[in-house]
PDB file of C-alpha atoms in Angstrom:
ATOM      1  CA  MET A   1      27.237 -76.041   9.109  1.00 72.00           C
ATOM      2  CA  MET A   2      24.043 -77.267   7.254  1.00 68.00           C
ATOM      3  CA  HIS A   3      25.343 -75.581   4.169  1.00 72.00           C
ATOM      4  CA  GLY A   4      28.097 -77.815   3.827  1.00 68.00           C
ATOM      5  CA  SER A   5      26.139 -80.994   5.075  1.00 68.00           C
ATOM      6  CA  GLY A   6      25.430 -82.330   1.360  1.00 68.00           C
ATOM      7  CA  GLY A   7      21.748 -82.008   2.031  1.00 75.00           C
ATOM      8  CA  ARG A   8      18.926 -79.616   0.960  1.00 76.00           C
ATOM      9  CA  ALA A   9      20.478 -76.673   2.282  1.00 79.00           C
ATOM     10  CA  MET A  10      23.678 -77.205   0.505  1.00 79.00           C
ATOM     11  CA  ALA A  11      21.844 -77.633  -2.783  1.00 82.00           C
ATOM     12  CA  GLN A  12      19.948 -74.608  -2.203  1.00 84.00           C
ATOM     13  CA  LEU A  13      23.337 -72.502  -1.598  1.00 84.00           C
ATOM     14  CA  ILE A  14      24.660 -73.998  -4.851  1.00 84.00           C
ATOM     15  CA  ASP A  15      21.467 -73.174  -6.839  1.00 84.00           C
ATOM     16  CA  GLU A  16      20.602 -69.848  -5.539  1.00 83.00           C
ATOM     17  CA  LEU A  17      23.991 -68.359  -4.731  1.00 87.00           C
ATOM     18  CA  PHE A  18      26.730 -69.997  -6.943  1.00 88.00           C
ATOM     19  CA  LEU A  19      24.802 -71.318 -10.451  1.00 86.00           C
ATOM     20  CA  SER A  20      22.581 -68.346 -10.507  1.00 86.00           C
ATOM     21  CA  ARG A  21      25.787 -65.969 -10.589  1.00 87.00           C
ATOM     22  CA  LEU A  22      28.263 -68.157 -12.235  1.00 86.00           C
ATOM     23  CA  GLY A  23      26.053 -69.707 -14.557  1.00 77.00           C
ATOM     24  CA  ASN A  24      26.977 -72.858 -16.476  1.00 63.00           C
ATOM     25  CA  ALA A  25      26.753 -73.429 -20.245  1.00 60.00           C
ATOM     26  CA  HIS A  26      28.504 -76.717 -20.042  1.00 60.00           C
ATOM     27  CA  PRO A  27      26.656 -79.987 -19.043  1.00 48.00           C
ATOM     28  CA  GLY A  28      28.245 -80.498 -15.685  1.00 56.00           C
ATOM     29  CA  ALA A  29      25.665 -78.668 -13.644  1.00 62.00           C
ATOM     30  CA  GLY A  30      24.143 -81.214 -11.044  1.00 70.00           C
ATOM     31  CA  ASN A  31      26.841 -83.692 -11.980  1.00 79.00           C
ATOM     32  CA  ASP A  32      30.129 -84.549 -10.237  1.00 85.00           C
ATOM     33  CA  ALA A  33      32.154 -82.922 -13.192  1.00 89.00           C
ATOM     34  CA  ALA A  34      31.932 -80.798 -16.265  1.00 89.00           C
ATOM     35  CA  VAL A  35      32.087 -82.503 -19.518  1.00 89.00           C
ATOM     36  CA  LEU A  36      33.966 -80.168 -21.882  1.00 90.00           C
ATOM     37  CA  PRO A  37      35.056 -80.365 -25.523  1.00 89.00           C
ATOM     38  CA  ALA A  38      38.606 -81.418 -26.403  1.00 85.00           C
ATOM     39  CA  ALA A  39      40.897 -78.854 -27.776  1.00 83.00           C
ATOM     40  CA  ALA A  40      43.580 -79.198 -30.292  1.00 89.00           C
ATOM     41  CA  GLY A  41      47.233 -78.696 -28.975  1.00 92.00           C
ATOM     42  CA  ARG A  42      48.778 -79.472 -25.410  1.00 95.00           C
ATOM     43  CA  LEU A  43      46.916 -78.877 -22.324  1.00 96.00           C
ATOM     44  CA  VAL A  44      48.035 -76.404 -19.535  1.00 97.00           C
ATOM     45  CA  VAL A  45      46.568 -76.973 -16.103  1.00 97.00           C
ATOM     46  CA  SER A  46      47.385 -74.806 -13.080  1.00 97.00           C
ATOM     47  CA  THR A  47      45.741 -74.429  -9.640  1.00 98.00           C
ATOM     48  CA  ASP A  48      46.058 -71.934  -6.909  1.00 96.00           C
ATOM     49  CA  SER A  49      44.620 -71.273  -3.283  1.00 96.00           C
ATOM     50  CA  HIS A  50      43.644 -67.737  -2.295  1.00 96.00           C
ATOM     51  CA  VAL A  51      43.788 -66.900   1.328  1.00 95.00           C
ATOM     52  CA  VAL A  52      44.092 -62.980   0.988  1.00 95.00           C
ATOM     53  CA  SER A  53      43.282 -60.734   4.077  1.00 93.00           C
ATOM     54  CA  PRO A  54      41.249 -58.687   4.001  1.00 94.00           C
ATOM     55  CA  LEU A  55      38.898 -60.284   1.539  1.00 96.00           C
ATOM     56  CA  PHE A  56      38.023 -56.775  -0.137  1.00 95.00           C
ATOM     57  CA  PHE A  57      40.694 -54.370  -0.946  1.00 94.00           C
ATOM     58  CA  PRO A  58      41.175 -51.297  -3.213  1.00 93.00           C
ATOM     59  CA  GLY A  59      40.953 -52.519  -6.756  1.00 94.00           C
ATOM     60  CA  GLY A  60      39.450 -55.914  -6.057  1.00 96.00           C
ATOM     61  CA  ASP A  61      38.591 -58.793  -3.719  1.00 97.00           C
ATOM     62  CA  ILE A  62      39.273 -62.489  -3.138  1.00 97.00           C
ATOM     63  CA  GLY A  63      36.581 -63.161  -5.939  1.00 98.00           C
ATOM     64  CA  CYS A  64      38.174 -61.429  -8.943  1.00 98.00           C
ATOM     65  CA  LEU A  65      41.684 -62.199  -7.644  1.00 98.00           C
ATOM     66  CA  SER A  66      41.043 -66.026  -7.675  1.00 98.00           C
ATOM     67  CA  VAL A  67      40.011 -65.761 -11.255  1.00 98.00           C
ATOM     68  CA  ASN A  68      42.613 -63.502 -12.665  1.00 98.00           C
ATOM     69  CA  GLY A  69      45.454 -65.185 -10.832  1.00 97.00           C
ATOM     70  CA  THR A  70      44.797 -68.526 -12.120  1.00 98.00           C
ATOM     71  CA  ILE A  71      44.030 -67.169 -15.820  1.00 98.00           C
ATOM     72  CA  ASN A  72      47.456 -65.476 -15.720  1.00 98.00           C
ATOM     73  CA  ASP A  73      49.214 -68.792 -14.323  1.00 97.00           C
ATOM     74  CA  VAL A  74      47.998 -70.559 -17.548  1.00 98.00           C
ATOM     75  CA  ALA A  75      48.395 -67.586 -19.848  1.00 97.00           C
ATOM     76  CA  VAL A  76      52.053 -66.926 -19.062  1.00 97.00           C
ATOM     77  CA  MET A  77      52.736 -70.431 -20.453  1.00 96.00           C
ATOM     78  CA  GLY A  78      51.571 -69.081 -23.816  1.00 94.00           C
ATOM     79  CA  ALA A  79      48.406 -70.981 -23.501  1.00 96.00           C
ATOM     80  CA  THR A  80      44.941 -69.737 -24.212  1.00 96.00           C
ATOM     81  CA  PRO A  81      42.890 -70.060 -20.942  1.00 97.00           C
ATOM     82  CA  LEU A  82      39.727 -71.973 -21.439  1.00 97.00           C
ATOM     83  CA  TYR A  83      37.938 -72.985 -18.166  1.00 96.00           C
ATOM     84  CA  LEU A  84      38.117 -72.576 -14.554  1.00 97.00           C
ATOM     85  CA  ALA A  85      37.083 -74.883 -11.572  1.00 96.00           C
ATOM     86  CA  ALA A  86      36.463 -73.179  -8.144  1.00 96.00           C
ATOM     87  CA  GLY A  87      36.558 -74.766  -4.539  1.00 96.00           C
ATOM     88  CA  PHE A  88      35.151 -72.763  -1.616  1.00 96.00           C
ATOM     89  CA  ILE A  89      36.036 -73.430   2.008  1.00 96.00           C
ATOM     90  CA  LEU A  90      33.518 -71.270   4.088  1.00 96.00           C
ATOM     91  CA  GLU A  91      33.668 -70.659   7.815  1.00 96.00           C
ATOM     92  CA  GLU A  92      30.494 -71.163   9.593  1.00 94.00           C
ATOM     93  CA  GLY A  93      28.749 -67.857  10.244  1.00 94.00           C
ATOM     94  CA  PHE A  94      30.435 -65.945   7.297  1.00 95.00           C
ATOM     95  CA  PRO A  95      27.711 -63.682   5.945  1.00 96.00           C
ATOM     96  CA  LEU A  96      25.793 -64.746   2.864  1.00 94.00           C
ATOM     97  CA  ALA A  97      25.729 -61.119   1.589  1.00 96.00           C
ATOM     98  CA  ASP A  98      29.572 -61.038   1.593  1.00 97.00           C
ATOM     99  CA  LEU A  99      29.684 -64.461  -0.099  1.00 96.00           C
ATOM    100  CA  ALA A 100      27.285 -63.280  -2.785  1.00 96.00           C
ATOM    101  CA  ARG A 101      29.350 -60.044  -3.447  1.00 97.00           C
ATOM    102  CA  ILE A 102      32.362 -62.190  -3.762  1.00 98.00           C
ATOM    103  CA  VAL A 103      30.824 -64.671  -6.199  1.00 97.00           C
ATOM    104  CA  ASP A 104      29.545 -61.598  -8.216  1.00 97.00           C
ATOM    105  CA  SER A 105      32.993 -60.420  -8.460  1.00 98.00           C
ATOM    106  CA  MET A 106      34.184 -63.755  -9.684  1.00 97.00           C
ATOM    107  CA  ALA A 107      31.370 -63.940 -12.279  1.00 96.00           C
ATOM    108  CA  GLN A 108      32.046 -60.487 -13.768  1.00 97.00           C
ATOM    109  CA  ALA A 109      35.970 -61.210 -14.035  1.00 98.00           C
ATOM    110  CA  ALA A 110      35.327 -64.630 -15.593  1.00 97.00           C
ATOM    111  CA  ALA A 111      32.804 -63.155 -18.049  1.00 96.00           C
ATOM    112  CA  ALA A 112      35.087 -60.226 -18.826  1.00 96.00           C
ATOM    113  CA  ALA A 113      37.951 -62.579 -19.398  1.00 97.00           C
ATOM    114  CA  GLY A 114      35.888 -64.862 -21.506  1.00 96.00           C
ATOM    115  CA  VAL A 115      36.906 -67.937 -19.521  1.00 97.00           C
ATOM    116  CA  PRO A 116      33.807 -69.502 -17.594  1.00 95.00           C
ATOM    117  CA  VAL A 117      33.877 -71.398 -14.199  1.00 95.00           C
ATOM    118  CA  VAL A 118      32.416 -74.822 -15.303  1.00 93.00           C
ATOM    119  CA  THR A 119      32.343 -76.549 -12.140  1.00 92.00           C
ATOM    120  CA  GLY A 120      33.112 -76.188  -8.418  1.00 90.00           C
ATOM    121  CA  ASP A 121      32.919 -77.306  -4.650  1.00 91.00           C
ATOM    122  CA  THR A 122      31.901 -75.819  -1.347  1.00 92.00           C
ATOM    123  CA  LYS A 123      32.846 -77.149   2.221  1.00 93.00           C
ATOM    124  CA  VAL A 124      32.039 -75.399   5.412  1.00 94.00           C
ATOM    125  CA  VAL A 125      34.197 -75.652   8.511  1.00 94.00           C
ATOM    126  CA  GLN A 126      33.290 -74.761  12.204  1.00 94.00           C
ATOM    127  CA  ARG A 127      33.498 -71.263  13.264  1.00 94.00           C
ATOM    128  CA  GLY A 128      36.916 -70.244  14.299  1.00 90.00           C
ATOM    129  CA  ARG A 129      38.570 -72.994  12.166  1.00 89.00           C
ATOM    130  CA  GLY A 130      38.609 -70.600   8.971  1.00 86.00           C
ATOM    131  CA  ASP A 131      39.026 -67.124   8.110  1.00 88.00           C
ATOM    132  CA  GLY A 132      35.652 -66.228   6.268  1.00 94.00           C
ATOM    133  CA  VAL A 133      36.254 -67.902   2.865  1.00 97.00           C
ATOM    134  CA  TYR A 134      39.105 -69.395   1.025  1.00 97.00           C
ATOM    135  CA  ILE A 135      39.057 -70.157  -2.613  1.00 98.00           C
ATOM    136  CA  THR A 136      40.879 -72.504  -4.725  1.00 98.00           C
ATOM    137  CA  THR A 137      40.659 -72.087  -8.416  1.00 98.00           C
ATOM    138  CA  THR A 138      42.037 -74.499 -11.235  1.00 98.00           C
ATOM    139  CA  GLY A 139      42.468 -73.287 -14.655  1.00 98.00           C
ATOM    140  CA  VAL A 140      42.657 -75.246 -18.155  1.00 97.00           C
ATOM    141  CA  GLY A 141      44.133 -73.902 -20.997  1.00 97.00           C
ATOM    142  CA  VAL A 142      45.611 -75.078 -24.677  1.00 97.00           C
ATOM    143  CA  VAL A 143      48.971 -74.220 -26.019  1.00 95.00           C
ATOM    144  CA  ALA A 144      50.043 -74.805 -29.763  1.00 91.00           C
ATOM    145  CA  ASP A 145      52.546 -77.478 -30.516  1.00 89.00           C
ATOM    146  CA  GLY A 146      55.890 -75.660 -30.926  1.00 86.00           C
ATOM    147  CA  GLU A 147      55.086 -72.749 -28.389  1.00 86.00           C
ATOM    148  CA  ASP A 148      57.390 -72.905 -25.394  1.00 87.00           C
ATOM    149  CA  TRP A 149      57.700 -70.249 -22.809  1.00 89.00           C
ATOM    150  CA  SER A 150      58.957 -72.359 -19.946  1.00 91.00           C
ATOM    151  CA  GLY A 151      61.446 -70.649 -17.357  1.00 95.00           C
ATOM    152  CA  ASP A 152      64.587 -72.527 -18.667  1.00 96.00           C
ATOM    153  CA  ARG A 153      64.858 -70.633 -21.962  1.00 97.00           C
ATOM    154  CA  ALA A 154      66.419 -67.363 -20.865  1.00 98.00           C
ATOM    155  CA  ARG A 155      69.710 -67.017 -22.945  1.00 98.00           C
ATOM    156  CA  PRO A 156      72.752 -64.555 -22.410  1.00 98.00           C
ATOM    157  CA  GLY A 157      71.989 -61.343 -24.255  1.00 98.00           C
ATOM    158  CA  ASP A 158      68.253 -61.543 -23.682  1.00 98.00           C
ATOM    159  CA  ARG A 159      66.521 -58.314 -22.441  1.00 98.00           C
ATOM    160  CA  ILE A 160      64.154 -58.097 -19.525  1.00 98.00           C
ATOM    161  CA  ILE A 161      60.730 -56.020 -19.726  1.00 98.00           C
ATOM    162  CA  VAL A 162      58.207 -55.550 -16.994  1.00 98.00           C
ATOM    163  CA  SER A 163      54.710 -54.677 -18.079  1.00 98.00           C
ATOM    164  CA  GLY A 164      54.156 -51.873 -15.538  1.00 98.00           C
ATOM    165  CA  GLY A 165      54.560 -50.287 -12.074  1.00 98.00           C
ATOM    166  CA  ILE A 166      55.369 -52.912  -9.350  1.00 98.00           C
ATOM    167  CA  GLY A 167      54.250 -53.496  -5.735  1.00 96.00           C
ATOM    168  CA  GLU A 168      50.751 -52.065  -6.406  1.00 96.00           C
ATOM    169  CA  HIS A 169      48.740 -55.229  -5.359  1.00 96.00           C
ATOM    170  CA  GLY A 170      50.824 -55.954  -2.131  1.00 95.00           C
ATOM    171  CA  MET A 171      50.811 -52.297  -0.980  1.00 94.00           C
ATOM    172  CA  ALA A 172      47.105 -52.109  -1.596  1.00 94.00           C
ATOM    173  CA  ILE A 173      46.585 -54.989   0.534  1.00 93.00           C
ATOM    174  CA  MET A 174      49.020 -53.967   3.294  1.00 89.00           C
ATOM    175  CA  ALA A 175      47.445 -50.263   3.390  1.00 86.00           C
ATOM    176  CA  GLN A 176      43.855 -51.684   3.769  1.00 86.00           C
ATOM    177  CA  ARG A 177      44.858 -54.407   6.452  1.00 84.00           C
ATOM    178  CA  GLU A 178      46.742 -51.756   8.536  1.00 77.00           C
ATOM    179  CA  SER A 179      44.385 -48.933   7.918  1.00 75.00           C
ATOM    180  CA  ILE A 180      47.166 -46.708   6.550  1.00 71.00           C
ATOM    181  CA  GLY A 181      46.393 -43.305   5.384  1.00 65.00           C
ATOM    182  CA  PHE A 182      47.780 -43.817   1.912  1.00 61.00           C
ATOM    183  CA  ALA A 183      45.193 -46.681   1.379  1.00 51.00           C
ATOM    184  CA  ALA A 184      43.126 -44.495  -1.081  1.00 58.00           C
ATOM    185  CA  ASP A 185      46.188 -43.806  -3.483  1.00 82.00           C
ATOM    186  CA  ILE A 186      47.152 -47.420  -4.079  1.00 91.00           C
ATOM    187  CA  VAL A 187      44.978 -49.662  -5.965  1.00 94.00           C
ATOM    188  CA  SER A 188      45.570 -53.361  -6.627  1.00 96.00           C
ATOM    189  CA  ASP A 189      46.687 -54.177 -10.149  1.00 97.00           C
ATOM    190  CA  THR A 190      44.717 -57.486 -10.277  1.00 97.00           C
ATOM    191  CA  ALA A 191      43.832 -57.997 -13.977  1.00 98.00           C
ATOM    192  CA  PRO A 192      43.936 -61.050 -16.480  1.00 98.00           C
ATOM    193  CA  LEU A 193      46.817 -60.956 -18.660  1.00 98.00           C
ATOM    194  CA  HIS A 194      45.976 -63.258 -21.589  1.00 97.00           C
ATOM    195  CA  GLY A 195      44.784 -60.412 -23.813  1.00 97.00           C
ATOM    196  CA  LEU A 196      48.199 -58.677 -23.378  1.00 98.00           C
ATOM    197  CA  ILE A 197      49.969 -61.713 -24.105  1.00 97.00           C
ATOM    198  CA  VAL A 198      48.137 -62.247 -27.316  1.00 97.00           C
ATOM    199  CA  ALA A 199      49.122 -58.809 -28.262  1.00 97.00           C
ATOM    200  CA  MET A 200      52.758 -59.762 -27.341  1.00 97.00           C
ATOM    201  CA  ARG A 201      52.555 -62.864 -29.568  1.00 95.00           C
ATOM    202  CA  ALA A 202      51.192 -60.901 -32.281  1.00 96.00           C
ATOM    203  CA  SER A 203      54.370 -58.585 -32.415  1.00 97.00           C
ATOM    204  CA  GLY A 204      56.342 -61.599 -33.920  1.00 96.00           C
ATOM    205  CA  ALA A 205      59.138 -61.053 -31.113  1.00 97.00           C
ATOM    206  CA  ASP A 206      61.199 -64.017 -30.187  1.00 96.00           C
ATOM    207  CA  ILE A 207      59.884 -64.416 -26.542  1.00 97.00           C
ATOM    208  CA  HIS A 208      61.530 -66.916 -24.327  1.00 97.00           C
ATOM    209  CA  VAL A 209      60.281 -66.633 -20.987  1.00 98.00           C
ATOM    210  CA  VAL A 210      56.831 -64.930 -19.488  1.00 98.00           C
ATOM    211  CA  ARG A 211      55.958 -65.142 -15.805  1.00 97.00           C
ATOM    212  CA  ASP A 212      53.759 -63.026 -13.319  1.00 96.00           C
ATOM    213  CA  PRO A 213      55.577 -61.879 -10.464  1.00 97.00           C
ATOM    214  CA  THR A 214      53.233 -62.723  -7.679  1.00 95.00           C
ATOM    215  CA  ARG A 215      54.363 -63.796  -4.201  1.00 91.00           C
ATOM    216  CA  GLY A 216      57.925 -62.885  -3.776  1.00 93.00           C
ATOM    217  CA  GLY A 217      57.631 -60.292  -6.416  1.00 96.00           C
ATOM    218  CA  VAL A 218      60.057 -59.383  -9.270  1.00 97.00           C
ATOM    219  CA  ALA A 219      63.097 -60.296  -7.344  1.00 97.00           C
ATOM    220  CA  THR A 220      61.965 -64.012  -6.405  1.00 96.00           C
ATOM    221  CA  THR A 221      60.498 -64.555  -9.941  1.00 97.00           C
ATOM    222  CA  LEU A 222      63.625 -63.424 -11.639  1.00 98.00           C
ATOM    223  CA  ASN A 223      65.846 -65.665  -9.250  1.00 97.00           C
ATOM    224  CA  GLU A 224      63.495 -68.702 -10.237  1.00 97.00           C
ATOM    225  CA  ILE A 225      64.156 -68.008 -13.993  1.00 98.00           C
ATOM    226  CA  ALA A 226      67.821 -67.579 -13.511  1.00 98.00           C
ATOM    227  CA  ARG A 227      68.194 -70.769 -11.551  1.00 97.00           C
ATOM    228  CA  GLN A 228      65.950 -72.527 -14.254  1.00 97.00           C
ATOM    229  CA  SER A 229      67.848 -71.094 -16.989  1.00 98.00           C
ATOM    230  CA  ARG A 230      71.531 -71.281 -15.358  1.00 98.00           C
ATOM    231  CA  VAL A 231      72.160 -67.628 -16.330  1.00 98.00           C
ATOM    232  CA  GLY A 232      72.636 -64.474 -14.292  1.00 98.00           C
ATOM    233  CA  MET A 233      70.767 -61.095 -14.703  1.00 98.00           C
ATOM    234  CA  MET A 234      71.308 -57.565 -14.385  1.00 98.00           C
ATOM    235  CA  LEU A 235      68.654 -54.968 -13.518  1.00 98.00           C
ATOM    236  CA  ARG A 236      68.878 -51.259 -13.521  1.00 98.00           C
ATOM    237  CA  GLU A 237      67.308 -49.616 -10.762  1.00 97.00           C
ATOM    238  CA  SER A 238      66.543 -46.327 -12.394  1.00 97.00           C
ATOM    239  CA  GLU A 239      64.490 -48.142 -15.194  1.00 98.00           C
ATOM    240  CA  VAL A 240      62.324 -50.224 -12.715  1.00 98.00           C
ATOM    241  CA  PRO A 241      58.808 -48.528 -12.834  1.00 98.00           C
ATOM    242  CA  VAL A 242      57.497 -47.988  -8.950  1.00 97.00           C
ATOM    243  CA  GLN A 243      54.499 -45.381  -8.655  1.00 95.00           C
ATOM    244  CA  PRO A 244      55.685 -42.645  -6.111  1.00 93.00           C
ATOM    245  CA  GLN A 245      53.073 -43.654  -3.782  1.00 92.00           C
ATOM    246  CA  VAL A 246      54.272 -47.045  -3.702  1.00 94.00           C
ATOM    247  CA  ALA A 247      57.729 -46.184  -3.272  1.00 94.00           C
ATOM    248  CA  ALA A 248      56.688 -43.959  -0.360  1.00 91.00           C
ATOM    249  CA  ALA A 249      54.712 -46.745   1.227  1.00 90.00           C
ATOM    250  CA  CYS A 250      57.438 -49.123   0.838  1.00 92.00           C
ATOM    251  CA  GLU A 251      60.010 -46.665   2.452  1.00 90.00           C
ATOM    252  CA  PHE A 252      57.525 -45.936   5.245  1.00 87.00           C
ATOM    253  CA  LEU A 253      57.218 -49.583   6.062  1.00 87.00           C
ATOM    254  CA  GLY A 254      60.574 -50.862   5.428  1.00 89.00           C
ATOM    255  CA  LEU A 255      59.845 -52.966   2.268  1.00 92.00           C
ATOM    256  CA  ASP A 256      61.560 -53.337  -1.018  1.00 95.00           C
ATOM    257  CA  PRO A 257      59.209 -52.998  -4.011  1.00 96.00           C
ATOM    258  CA  LEU A 258      61.031 -55.553  -5.838  1.00 97.00           C
ATOM    259  CA  TYR A 259      59.794 -58.262  -3.312  1.00 96.00           C
ATOM    260  CA  VAL A 260      56.136 -57.088  -3.153  1.00 95.00           C
ATOM    261  CA  ALA A 261      53.522 -59.014  -4.856  1.00 95.00           C
ATOM    262  CA  ASN A 262      51.825 -57.970  -8.209  1.00 97.00           C
ATOM    263  CA  GLU A 263      48.673 -59.716  -9.532  1.00 97.00           C
ATOM    264  CA  GLY A 264      48.409 -57.798 -12.999  1.00 97.00           C
ATOM    265  CA  ARG A 265      51.962 -57.565 -14.081  1.00 98.00           C
ATOM    266  CA  LEU A 266      54.136 -59.837 -16.058  1.00 98.00           C
ATOM    267  CA  LEU A 267      57.987 -60.107 -16.692  1.00 98.00           C
ATOM    268  CA  ALA A 268      58.980 -61.176 -20.475  1.00 98.00           C
ATOM    269  CA  ILE A 269      62.492 -62.247 -21.428  1.00 98.00           C
ATOM    270  CA  VAL A 270      63.047 -61.586 -25.062  1.00 98.00           C
ATOM    271  CA  ALA A 271      65.786 -61.835 -27.629  1.00 98.00           C
ATOM    272  CA  ASP A 272      67.779 -58.486 -27.803  1.00 98.00           C
ATOM    273  CA  ALA A 273      66.805 -57.907 -31.370  1.00 98.00           C
ATOM    274  CA  ASP A 274      63.181 -57.990 -30.592  1.00 98.00           C
ATOM    275  CA  ALA A 275      63.065 -56.169 -27.376  1.00 98.00           C
ATOM    276  CA  GLY A 276      62.043 -52.726 -28.907  1.00 98.00           C
ATOM    277  CA  ARG A 277      59.342 -54.460 -31.012  1.00 98.00           C
ATOM    278  CA  LEU A 278      57.999 -56.237 -28.007  1.00 98.00           C
ATOM    279  CA  LEU A 279      58.087 -53.284 -25.717  1.00 98.00           C
ATOM    280  CA  ALA A 280      56.298 -51.109 -28.416  1.00 98.00           C
ATOM    281  CA  ALA A 281      53.448 -53.830 -28.598  1.00 98.00           C
ATOM    282  CA  MET A 282      53.284 -53.885 -24.985  1.00 98.00           C
ATOM    283  CA  ARG A 283      52.785 -50.168 -24.592  1.00 98.00           C
ATOM    284  CA  ALA A 284      50.018 -50.258 -27.161  1.00 98.00           C
ATOM    285  CA  HIS A 285      47.945 -52.493 -24.746  1.00 98.00           C
ATOM    286  CA  PRO A 286      46.005 -50.833 -21.820  1.00 98.00           C
ATOM    287  CA  LEU A 287      47.578 -53.091 -19.273  1.00 98.00           C
ATOM    288  CA  ALA A 288      51.147 -52.338 -20.221  1.00 98.00           C
ATOM    289  CA  ARG A 289      51.198 -48.571 -20.986  1.00 97.00           C
ATOM    290  CA  ASN A 290      54.199 -48.261 -18.377  1.00 97.00           C
ATOM    291  CA  ALA A 291      56.043 -51.216 -19.677  1.00 98.00           C
ATOM    292  CA  ALA A 292      59.669 -50.939 -19.277  1.00 98.00           C
ATOM    293  CA  LEU A 293      62.975 -52.650 -20.271  1.00 98.00           C
ATOM    294  CA  ILE A 294      64.545 -53.046 -16.957  1.00 98.00           C
ATOM    295  CA  GLY A 295      67.627 -55.315 -17.445  1.00 98.00           C
ATOM    296  CA  SER A 296      69.461 -57.993 -19.286  1.00 98.00           C
ATOM    297  CA  VAL A 297      70.559 -61.689 -19.092  1.00 98.00           C
ATOM    298  CA  HIS A 298      74.190 -62.594 -19.074  1.00 98.00           C
ATOM    299  CA  GLN A 299      76.410 -65.837 -18.475  1.00 98.00           C
ATOM    300  CA  ASP A 300      76.972 -66.553 -14.809  1.00 97.00           C
ATOM    301  CA  ALA A 301      77.470 -69.911 -13.330  1.00 96.00           C
ATOM    302  CA  GLN A 302      76.247 -68.591  -9.906  1.00 96.00           C
ATOM    303  CA  CYS A 303      72.978 -67.627 -11.373  1.00 97.00           C
ATOM    304  CA  PHE A 304      73.117 -64.228  -9.275  1.00 97.00           C
ATOM    305  CA  VAL A 305      70.313 -61.562  -9.967  1.00 98.00           C
ATOM    306  CA  GLN A 306      72.087 -58.070  -9.538  1.00 98.00           C
ATOM    307  CA  MET A 307      70.980 -54.500  -9.822  1.00 98.00           C
ATOM    308  CA  SER A 308      73.113 -51.329 -10.857  1.00 98.00           C
ATOM    309  CA  THR A 309      71.792 -48.789  -8.536  1.00 95.00           C
ATOM    310  CA  LYS A 310      70.690 -45.095  -8.816  1.00 93.00           C
ATOM    311  CA  LEU A 311      73.841 -44.228  -7.160  1.00 93.00           C
ATOM    312  CA  GLY A 312      76.181 -46.115  -9.252  1.00 94.00           C
ATOM    313  CA  GLY A 313      76.691 -49.081  -7.138  1.00 95.00           C
ATOM    314  CA  ARG A 314      75.806 -52.805  -7.501  1.00 96.00           C
ATOM    315  CA  ARG A 315      73.747 -55.128  -5.189  1.00 96.00           C
ATOM    316  CA  VAL A 316      72.640 -58.680  -5.406  1.00 96.00           C
ATOM    317  CA  VAL A 317      68.849 -58.997  -5.626  1.00 96.00           C
ATOM    318  CA  ASP A 318      68.583 -62.154  -3.489  1.00 92.00           C
ATOM    319  CA  TRP A 319      65.619 -64.517  -3.103  1.00 90.00           C
ATOM    320  CA  LEU A 320      62.939 -63.444  -0.706  1.00 84.00           C
ATOM    321  CA  SER A 321      63.799 -64.715   2.715  1.00 78.00           C
ATOM    322  CA  GLY A 322      60.786 -65.399   4.884  1.00 75.00           C
ATOM    323  CA  ASP A 323      57.394 -63.881   4.466  1.00 74.00           C
ATOM    324  CA  GLN A 324      57.615 -60.302   3.893  1.00 76.00           C
ATOM    325  CA  LEU A 325      53.848 -59.718   3.397  1.00 79.00           C
ATOM    326  CA  PRO A 326      51.647 -62.687   4.604  1.00 80.00           C
ATOM    327  CA  ARG A 327      48.304 -63.530   2.978  1.00 82.00           C
ATOM    328  CA  ILE A 328      48.260 -61.074   0.032  1.00 83.00           C
ATOM    329  CA  CYS A 329      46.894 -63.381  -2.607  1.00 85.00           C
TER     330      CYS A 329
END
């Protein structure tokens, strides 16, 4: 508890564990806030709390997840992510070695993405009143005037593209949590997507909406967009990319991969005439080699998302009801 008391122990924890790893090139170190240069354009701000269990999983951990997830929330608005802030809630007795491993992972992810953590906060709660560590990250980015990728811009005739196989993050967490034998075969897709988005923008395609399908998966994200834009959507099951091991795991657990979380995938809704060009640009990027055109947008006052199945039928892809997989991001 003394590490959260505001005294010498807390200062030592911040200096030796956080600042030594995350660094700080901005003049906020030791002050109550970071002082940052203003950027031209419009600011984009997003915040997200991460409570994943287990903290370490195939392909990542809560540290890199907290960095990548918030960068992606900023980037899918068409913005360039600039800075991150991080808040930690630590449970009394949490091993410092595990905390150092998590902060190292955050530092590596932030450095790889080129988006520094410029300020932060730590609190310590009593033993039994937390679950190791929770991390809240806030991202700040800037988007150029005239750039608008908000969720209400899908139009009838648009095409829907997904950047790769779905369900990998959620099933990697589930396999690790339940010690299921296929754990080694499924790795989280957690990754920062802003580089991919730069390549997408450079294609010149008329992109209307971009979203990362995290909690609730592809199904819930498309329902959100359909409601915002007042349109319907039709997916083709045969075109939705799902790794065989993910499909097998979902079948084993009775889950639908359309509802399983992703942390390194995005959905793009693009004008029909530009779909091929955008798909080619995405497939040329390492994070979207398996990008696929999975459906289209049409007029529908009911805003239904539907799917044509491999058997020739049709079904409604409804909103997620309840919590299919708790604490996965």
